[in-house]
Coordinates of C-alpha atoms in Angstrom, one line a residue:
M1 CA 0.0 0.0 0.0
T2 CA 1.3 3.4 -1.0
V3 CA 2.2 5.5 2.1
P4 CA 1.6 9.2 1.9
P5 CA 4.6 11.5 2.2
E6 CA 5.2 12.8 5.7
E7 CA 4.8 16.3 4.4
L8 CA 1.2 15.7 3.6
R9 CA 0.3 14.0 6.9
C10 CA -0.7 15.8 10.1
P11 CA 2.0 15.2 12.8
S12 CA -0.9 14.6 15.3
S13 CA -3.3 12.3 13.4
L14 CA -0.7 10.8 11.0
Q15 CA -3.4 11.0 8.3
L16 CA -3.6 12.9 5.1
M17 CA -4.7 16.4 5.9
Y18 CA -8.2 17.5 5.0
D19 CA -8.0 21.1 6.3
P20 CA -4.3 21.9 6.7
V21 CA -3.5 25.2 8.5
I22 CA -0.3 27.0 9.3
I23 CA 0.5 28.2 12.8
A24 CA 2.8 31.0 13.9
S25 CA 5.9 28.7 13.8
G26 CA 5.4 27.9 10.1
Q27 CA 4.4 24.3 10.7
T28 CA 1.3 22.8 9.2
Y29 CA -1.3 20.7 11.0
E30 CA -4.8 19.4 10.6
R31 CA -7.1 22.1 11.8
V32 CA -9.1 20.1 14.3
C33 CA -5.9 18.6 15.7
I34 CA -4.1 21.8 16.4
E35 CA -7.3 23.4 17.7
K36 CA -7.5 20.6 20.3
W37 CA -3.8 21.3 21.2
F38 CA -4.5 25.0 21.8
C39 CA -7.8 24.4 23.6
D40 CA -6.0 22.1 26.0
G41 CA -3.9 25.0 27.2
H42 CA -0.8 24.8 25.0
N43 CA 0.7 27.9 23.4
T44 CA 3.7 26.2 21.7
C45 CA 4.3 24.4 18.4
P46 CA 4.1 20.7 19.1
K47 CA 6.9 19.9 16.7
T48 CA 9.4 22.7 17.4
Q49 CA 8.4 23.6 21.0
Q50 CA 8.6 27.2 19.9
Q51 CA 6.6 29.6 22.0
L52 CA 4.0 31.1 19.7
P53 CA 3.4 34.8 19.6
H54 CA -0.2 34.2 18.6
L55 CA -2.6 31.3 18.0
L56 CA -4.0 32.4 14.6
L57 CA -4.6 29.6 12.0
T58 CA -3.9 30.3 8.3
P59 CA -5.3 27.9 5.7
N60 CA -2.5 26.2 3.8
Y61 CA -4.0 25.9 0.3
C62 CA -0.7 24.8 -1.1
V63 CA -0.6 21.6 1.0
K64 CA -4.3 21.0 0.4
G65 CA -3.6 21.1 -3.4
L66 CA -0.6 18.8 -2.9
V67 CA -2.8 16.3 -1.1
A68 CA -5.3 16.3 -3.9
T69 CA -2.6 15.8 -6.5
W70 CA -0.9 13.0 -4.6
C71 CA -4.3 11.2 -4.1
E72 CA -5.1 11.5 -7.8
Q73 CA -1.7 10.2 -8.9
N74 CA -2.0 7.2 -6.5
G75 CA -5.6 6.3 -7.0
I76 CA -6.6 7.2 -3.4
P77 CA -9.7 9.1 -2.4
V78 CA -9.1 12.7 -1.4
P79 CA -10.0 13.1 2.4
D80 CA -13.6 14.2 2.7
G81 CA -13.4 15.2 6.4
P82 CA -11.1 15.5 9.4
P83 CA -10.0 12.4 11.3
E84 CA -12.8 10.9 13.4
S85 CA -10.7 10.4 16.5
L86 CA -7.9 12.5 17.8
D87 CA -7.1 10.3 20.8
L88 CA -4.9 7.7 19.2
N89 CA -1.9 9.9 18.3
Y90 CA -2.7 13.1 20.2
W91 CA -0.7 12.1 23.3
R92 CA 2.2 10.9 21.2
L93 CA 2.7 14.6 20.4
V94 CA 2.5 15.6 24.0
L95 CA 5.0 13.0 25.1
S96 CA 7.5 13.7 22.3
E97 CA 7.4 17.5 22.1
S98 CA 11.2 17.7 21.9
D99 CA 11.4 15.5 18.8
S100 CA 11.4 18.4 16.3
T101 CA 14.4 17.7 14.0
N102 CA 12.6 15.4 11.5
S103 CA 10.4 18.0 9.9
K104 CA 12.8 19.1 7.3
S105 CA 10.5 19.3 4.3
L106 CA 7.3 20.1 6.2
E107 CA 8.5 23.6 7.0
S108 CA 9.3 24.5 3.4
I109 CA 5.9 23.3 2.2
S110 CA 4.1 25.0 5.1
S111 CA 5.5 28.4 4.0
C112 CA 4.4 27.9 0.4
K113 CA 1.9 30.5 -0.6
C114 CA -0.6 30.2 -3.5
K115 CA 0.4 33.4 -5.3
G116 CA 1.2 34.1 -8.9
K117 CA -0.2 32.1 -11.8
G118 CA 0.5 28.6 -10.6
V119 CA 1.5 26.4 -7.7
K120 CA 5.0 24.8 -7.8
V121 CA 4.9 21.3 -6.4
V122 CA 8.0 20.5 -4.4
P123 CA 9.7 17.1 -4.7
L124 CA 7.5 14.3 -3.2
N125 CA 10.1 11.5 -3.7
D126 CA 13.8 10.8 -4.1
S127 CA 13.8 11.4 -7.8
G128 CA 13.7 15.2 -7.1
T129 CA 11.3 15.9 -10.0
I130 CA 9.2 19.0 -9.8
E131 CA 5.8 19.2 -11.5
E132 CA 4.1 22.4 -12.5
A133 CA 0.3 22.6 -12.0
E134 CA -1.9 25.5 -12.9
R135 CA -4.2 26.5 -10.1
N136 CA -5.8 29.8 -11.2
E137 CA -9.2 28.9 -9.9
E138 CA -7.9 27.8 -6.5
E139 CA -5.8 30.9 -6.3
E140 CA -8.9 33.1 -6.8
I141 CA -10.8 31.2 -4.1
S142 CA -7.8 31.3 -1.7
T143 CA -7.4 35.1 -2.3
Q144 CA -11.0 35.6 -1.5
E145 CA -10.8 33.5 1.6
D146 CA -7.6 35.3 2.7
D147 CA -9.3 38.7 2.3
C148 CA -12.3 37.4 4.3
E149 CA -10.0 36.3 7.1
V150 CA -8.3 39.7 7.2
N151 CA -11.7 41.3 7.4
I152 CA -12.7 39.0 10.3
F153 CA -9.6 39.7 12.3
Q154 CA -10.0 43.5 11.7
K155 CA -13.6 43.1 13.0
Y156 CA -12.3 41.4 16.1
K157 CA -9.8 44.2 16.7
D158 CA -12.7 46.7 16.3
Y159 CA -14.7 44.8 18.9
L160 CA -11.8 44.9 21.3
R161 CA -11.2 48.6 20.7
I162 CA -14.8 49.5 21.6
L163 CA -14.7 47.3 24.7
E164 CA -11.5 49.0 25.9
N165 CA -12.1 52.6 24.9
E166 CA -15.9 53.2 24.6
D167 CA -17.7 54.8 27.6
D168 CA -21.2 54.2 26.4
L169 CA -22.5 51.0 28.0
I170 CA -25.3 50.7 25.4
K171 CA -22.8 50.6 22.5
K172 CA -20.7 48.1 24.4
C173 CA -23.8 45.9 24.9
K174 CA -24.4 45.7 21.1
V175 CA -20.8 44.6 20.6
V176 CA -20.9 42.0 23.4
E177 CA -24.2 40.7 22.0
E178 CA -22.4 40.2 18.6
I179 CA -19.5 38.5 20.3
R180 CA -21.8 36.2 22.3
H181 CA -23.5 34.9 19.1
L182 CA -20.1 34.6 17.3
L183 CA -18.5 32.6 20.1
K184 CA -21.4 30.2 20.4
D185 CA -20.4 27.9 17.5
D186 CA -17.0 29.3 16.3
E187 CA -14.1 27.4 17.9
E188 CA -11.5 29.4 16.1
A189 CA -13.0 32.7 17.3
R190 CA -12.8 31.3 20.9
I191 CA -9.1 30.5 20.4
Y192 CA -8.3 33.9 18.9
M193 CA -10.3 36.0 21.4
G194 CA -8.9 34.0 24.4
A195 CA -5.4 34.7 23.2
N196 CA -5.9 38.4 22.4
G197 CA -7.3 40.1 25.5
F198 CA -11.1 39.5 25.2
V199 CA -11.3 37.6 28.5
E200 CA -10.1 40.7 30.4
A201 CA -12.2 43.1 28.3
L202 CA -15.4 41.1 28.8
L203 CA -14.8 40.8 32.5
L204 CA -14.4 44.5 32.8
F205 CA -17.6 44.9 30.9
L206 CA -19.4 42.5 33.2
E207 CA -18.0 44.3 36.3
S208 CA -19.2 47.7 35.0
A209 CA -22.7 46.2 34.2
V210 CA -22.9 44.9 37.8
Y211 CA -21.9 48.3 39.2
A212 CA -24.5 50.0 37.0
K213 CA -27.1 47.4 38.0
N214 CA -28.0 46.9 34.4
G215 CA -29.6 43.5 34.2
V216 CA -29.6 43.2 30.4
A217 CA -25.9 44.0 30.2
Q218 CA -25.1 41.5 33.0
E219 CA -26.9 38.7 31.2
I220 CA -25.3 39.4 27.8
G221 CA -21.8 39.8 29.4
A222 CA -22.1 36.6 31.4
M223 CA -23.3 34.5 28.5
A224 CA -20.5 35.9 26.2
L225 CA -17.9 34.9 28.8
F226 CA -19.3 31.4 29.2
N227 CA -19.5 30.9 25.4
L228 CA -15.8 31.9 25.3
A229 CA -15.1 29.1 27.8
V230 CA -16.9 26.3 25.9
N231 CA -14.5 23.4 25.2
N232 CA -11.5 25.6 25.9
N233 CA -9.5 24.9 29.0
R234 CA -7.1 27.8 28.3
N235 CA -9.9 30.4 28.4
K236 CA -11.4 28.8 31.5
E237 CA -8.1 29.1 33.3
L238 CA -7.8 32.7 32.2
M239 CA -11.3 33.5 33.4
L240 CA -10.6 32.0 36.8
A241 CA -7.2 33.7 37.1
S242 CA -8.8 37.1 36.2
G243 CA -11.5 36.8 38.9
V244 CA -14.7 35.8 37.1
L245 CA -16.1 34.0 40.1
P246 CA -16.3 37.0 42.5
I247 CA -17.9 39.1 39.8
L248 CA -20.5 36.4 39.2
Q249 CA -21.1 36.0 42.9
N250 CA -21.7 39.8 43.2
M251 CA -24.0 39.7 40.3
I252 CA -26.1 36.8 41.4
V253 CA -26.3 37.6 45.1
D254 CA -28.5 40.6 44.3
T255 CA -31.9 39.2 45.0
D256 CA -33.6 41.9 42.9
S257 CA -31.5 41.0 39.9
E258 CA -33.3 39.5 36.9
V259 CA -30.1 37.8 35.9
K260 CA -30.3 34.9 38.3
P261 CA -33.0 32.8 36.4
A262 CA -31.3 33.6 33.1
I263 CA -27.7 32.7 34.2
G264 CA -28.9 29.3 35.3
T265 CA -29.8 28.3 31.7
T266 CA -26.3 29.1 30.3
E267 CA -23.0 27.4 30.2
A268 CA -22.3 29.0 33.6
V269 CA -23.8 26.0 35.4
P270 CA -21.6 23.2 34.0
F271 CA -18.6 25.6 34.2
L272 CA -19.2 26.2 37.9
I273 CA -19.7 22.5 38.6
Q274 CA -16.5 21.6 36.9
V275 CA -14.7 24.2 39.0
L276 CA -16.2 22.7 42.1
K277 CA -15.1 19.2 41.1
N278 CA -11.7 19.7 39.6
E279 CA -10.2 23.1 40.7
T280 CA -7.4 22.8 43.3
H281 CA -7.5 26.4 44.3
E282 CA -9.6 26.6 47.5
Q283 CA -10.9 30.1 47.0
C284 CA -12.1 29.3 43.4
K285 CA -14.0 26.3 44.7
L286 CA -15.6 28.4 47.5
D287 CA -16.6 31.1 45.0
A288 CA -18.1 28.5 42.7
L289 CA -20.0 27.0 45.6
H290 CA -21.5 30.3 46.7
T291 CA -22.5 31.1 43.1
L292 CA -24.2 27.7 42.7
Y293 CA -26.0 28.3 46.0
N294 CA -27.5 31.5 44.8
I295 CA -28.3 30.0 41.4
S296 CA -30.1 27.0 43.1
S297 CA -32.3 29.4 45.1
Q298 CA -34.2 30.0 41.8
A299 CA -36.5 27.0 41.2
T300 CA -36.4 27.4 37.4
N301 CA -32.7 26.8 37.5
I302 CA -32.9 23.4 39.2
P303 CA -33.5 21.3 36.1
Y304 CA -30.3 22.7 34.6
L305 CA -28.3 22.1 37.7
L306 CA -29.5 18.5 37.8
S307 CA -28.7 17.8 34.2
A308 CA -25.1 19.2 34.8
G309 CA -24.7 16.6 37.6
I310 CA -24.8 18.8 40.7
V311 CA -26.2 16.2 43.1
D312 CA -23.5 13.6 42.3
T313 CA -20.9 16.3 42.6
L314 CA -22.1 17.5 46.0
Q315 CA -22.5 14.0 47.4
T316 CA -19.0 13.1 46.3
L317 CA -17.5 16.2 48.0
I318 CA -19.5 15.7 51.2
T319 CA -18.4 12.0 51.5
N320 CA -14.8 12.8 50.7
P321 CA -12.9 12.5 54.0
G322 CA -10.1 14.8 52.7
D323 CA -12.4 17.6 51.7
Q324 CA -14.8 18.5 54.5
A325 CA -14.6 22.3 54.1
W326 CA -17.9 24.1 53.6
T327 CA -20.1 21.0 54.1
E328 CA -22.7 23.3 55.6
K329 CA -23.0 25.3 52.3
R330 CA -23.0 22.1 50.3
I331 CA -26.0 20.8 52.3
A332 CA -27.7 24.2 51.9
V333 CA -27.6 23.7 48.1
L334 CA -29.1 20.2 48.5
I335 CA -31.9 21.8 50.6
Y336 CA -32.8 24.1 47.7
L337 CA -32.6 21.2 45.3
A338 CA -34.9 19.1 47.5
S339 CA -37.9 21.2 46.3
S340 CA -37.6 19.2 43.1
N341 CA -39.1 15.7 42.8
T342 CA -36.3 14.7 40.4
A343 CA -33.6 16.0 42.8
R344 CA -35.2 14.1 45.7
D345 CA -35.2 10.9 43.8
E346 CA -31.5 11.3 43.1
M347 CA -30.7 12.2 46.7
I348 CA -32.5 9.3 48.3
K349 CA -30.3 6.9 46.3
T350 CA -27.6 7.5 48.9
P351 CA -29.5 8.0 52.2
G352 CA -26.4 7.2 54.3
L353 CA -24.9 10.5 53.1
L354 CA -26.8 12.7 55.5
A355 CA -27.0 10.1 58.2
N356 CA -23.2 10.1 58.5
I357 CA -23.2 13.9 59.0
L358 CA -25.7 13.4 61.9
D359 CA -23.1 11.2 63.6
V360 CA -19.9 13.0 63.0
G361 CA -20.7 16.5 61.6
E362 CA -20.3 19.8 63.3
P363 CA -23.4 21.2 65.0
I364 CA -24.3 23.6 62.2
E365 CA -23.8 20.8 59.7
Q366 CA -26.0 18.5 61.7
E367 CA -28.7 21.2 61.7
Q368 CA -28.6 21.5 58.0
A369 CA -28.6 17.7 57.5
V370 CA -31.8 17.3 59.8
A371 CA -33.5 20.1 57.8
C372 CA -32.7 18.3 54.5
L373 CA -33.8 14.9 55.8
L374 CA -37.1 16.4 57.0
I375 CA -37.9 17.7 53.5
L376 CA -37.0 14.4 51.9
C377 CA -39.0 12.3 54.4
N378 CA -42.1 14.5 54.2
A379 CA -42.2 14.0 50.5
S380 CA -41.5 10.3 50.4
E381 CA -42.6 7.4 52.6
K382 CA -39.9 5.3 51.0
C383 CA -37.2 7.8 52.1
S384 CA -38.6 7.7 55.6
Q385 CA -38.2 3.9 55.7
M386 CA -34.7 4.1 54.3
V387 CA -33.6 6.8 56.8
L388 CA -34.9 4.6 59.7
Q389 CA -32.9 1.7 58.3
E390 CA -29.8 3.8 58.5
G391 CA -30.2 4.0 62.3
V392 CA -30.5 7.8 62.7
I393 CA -32.8 7.8 65.8
P394 CA -29.9 7.8 68.3
S395 CA -28.3 10.8 66.5
L396 CA -31.6 12.7 66.3
V397 CA -32.2 12.1 70.0
S398 CA -28.7 13.4 70.8
I399 CA -29.3 16.5 68.6
S400 CA -32.6 17.2 70.4
V401 CA -31.0 16.9 73.8
N402 CA -28.4 19.5 72.7
G403 CA -31.1 22.1 72.1
M404 CA -32.0 21.5 68.5
L405 CA -35.4 19.9 69.1
A406 CA -37.3 22.7 67.3
I407 CA -35.8 21.8 64.0
L408 CA -37.3 18.3 64.1
Y409 CA -40.8 19.9 64.1

């Protein structure tokens, strides 16, 4: 079987490239592969380990043409889509980042530009022959697409200029609304904006909207930020480092705010739950927990919290012996959730969770656990039987003797 030249295969997927793009180091990769690399927090070239000045992707029409020519010459179908799985070879790149000396011909092809009247095909085998192929139609298309990309990047710069320099909040709102829609489905826009100051600019916009008590601006700003974080670990880390959680907490804690029910339906909920589960910085976890507490106080938000896995997350944290901080607040969130039949059904699957707190928890945690059990048992005879089987009566008696009898009623 004919093996494609290394120059035409993506270093990550090892497959013929369907949508080759050039990064700042001059190397060429399959678009979806290098986007995954950037989204996972890298800002280097996988092959050369060069620190990249920017994360822009430029279509490599030259290599795309070479792939089509090679496939035609060898009777192989031209790739009709990106590789279906990136997992097989992705970590090979991560583990061999220093192996950058074997890309001798890749760099020369990557820098090839489709300008002039034709495309010069560089040698693809040891014979050293060079074939000339006319590509006038492809050149015209590539020129139009290049111009389109220039216009897009200029538009992004205009957005950033308005966010940084405009004083009129209404004008900023219009720009942020456009950004929100743009970021919803455009992965490349998320990469570009995350690497070019939009995280900080959007956070400043949201902070000014909170200060101005402008509910519409708050909602638009928060949704734009969380669209920016979709499937992009780098942007999430930037948001956390720049203080997104305290701003959200200040925004949602306002009981008169109209944003609370709206924010619960956005990507904010899964983002906050992931922070609560995986973040190692204690203050970030606490801020996320406080924000989720305020979101859960709005009944209309509960279905979104449940679908994002909040019950399992809270129960895992409460039962983790190495993470007992803020158990009271975690149970307080469960109390809000217990107003939902679906949440109650999930919670009673592990009745021993609250029973254990009754035995060994702090007094305030025991109080919260009793309140939560009362809601669950009042709503379900089955739960009452399960709680009794857990042997909570001695603990309840002990709590009542210590002055907390009123809660039981």
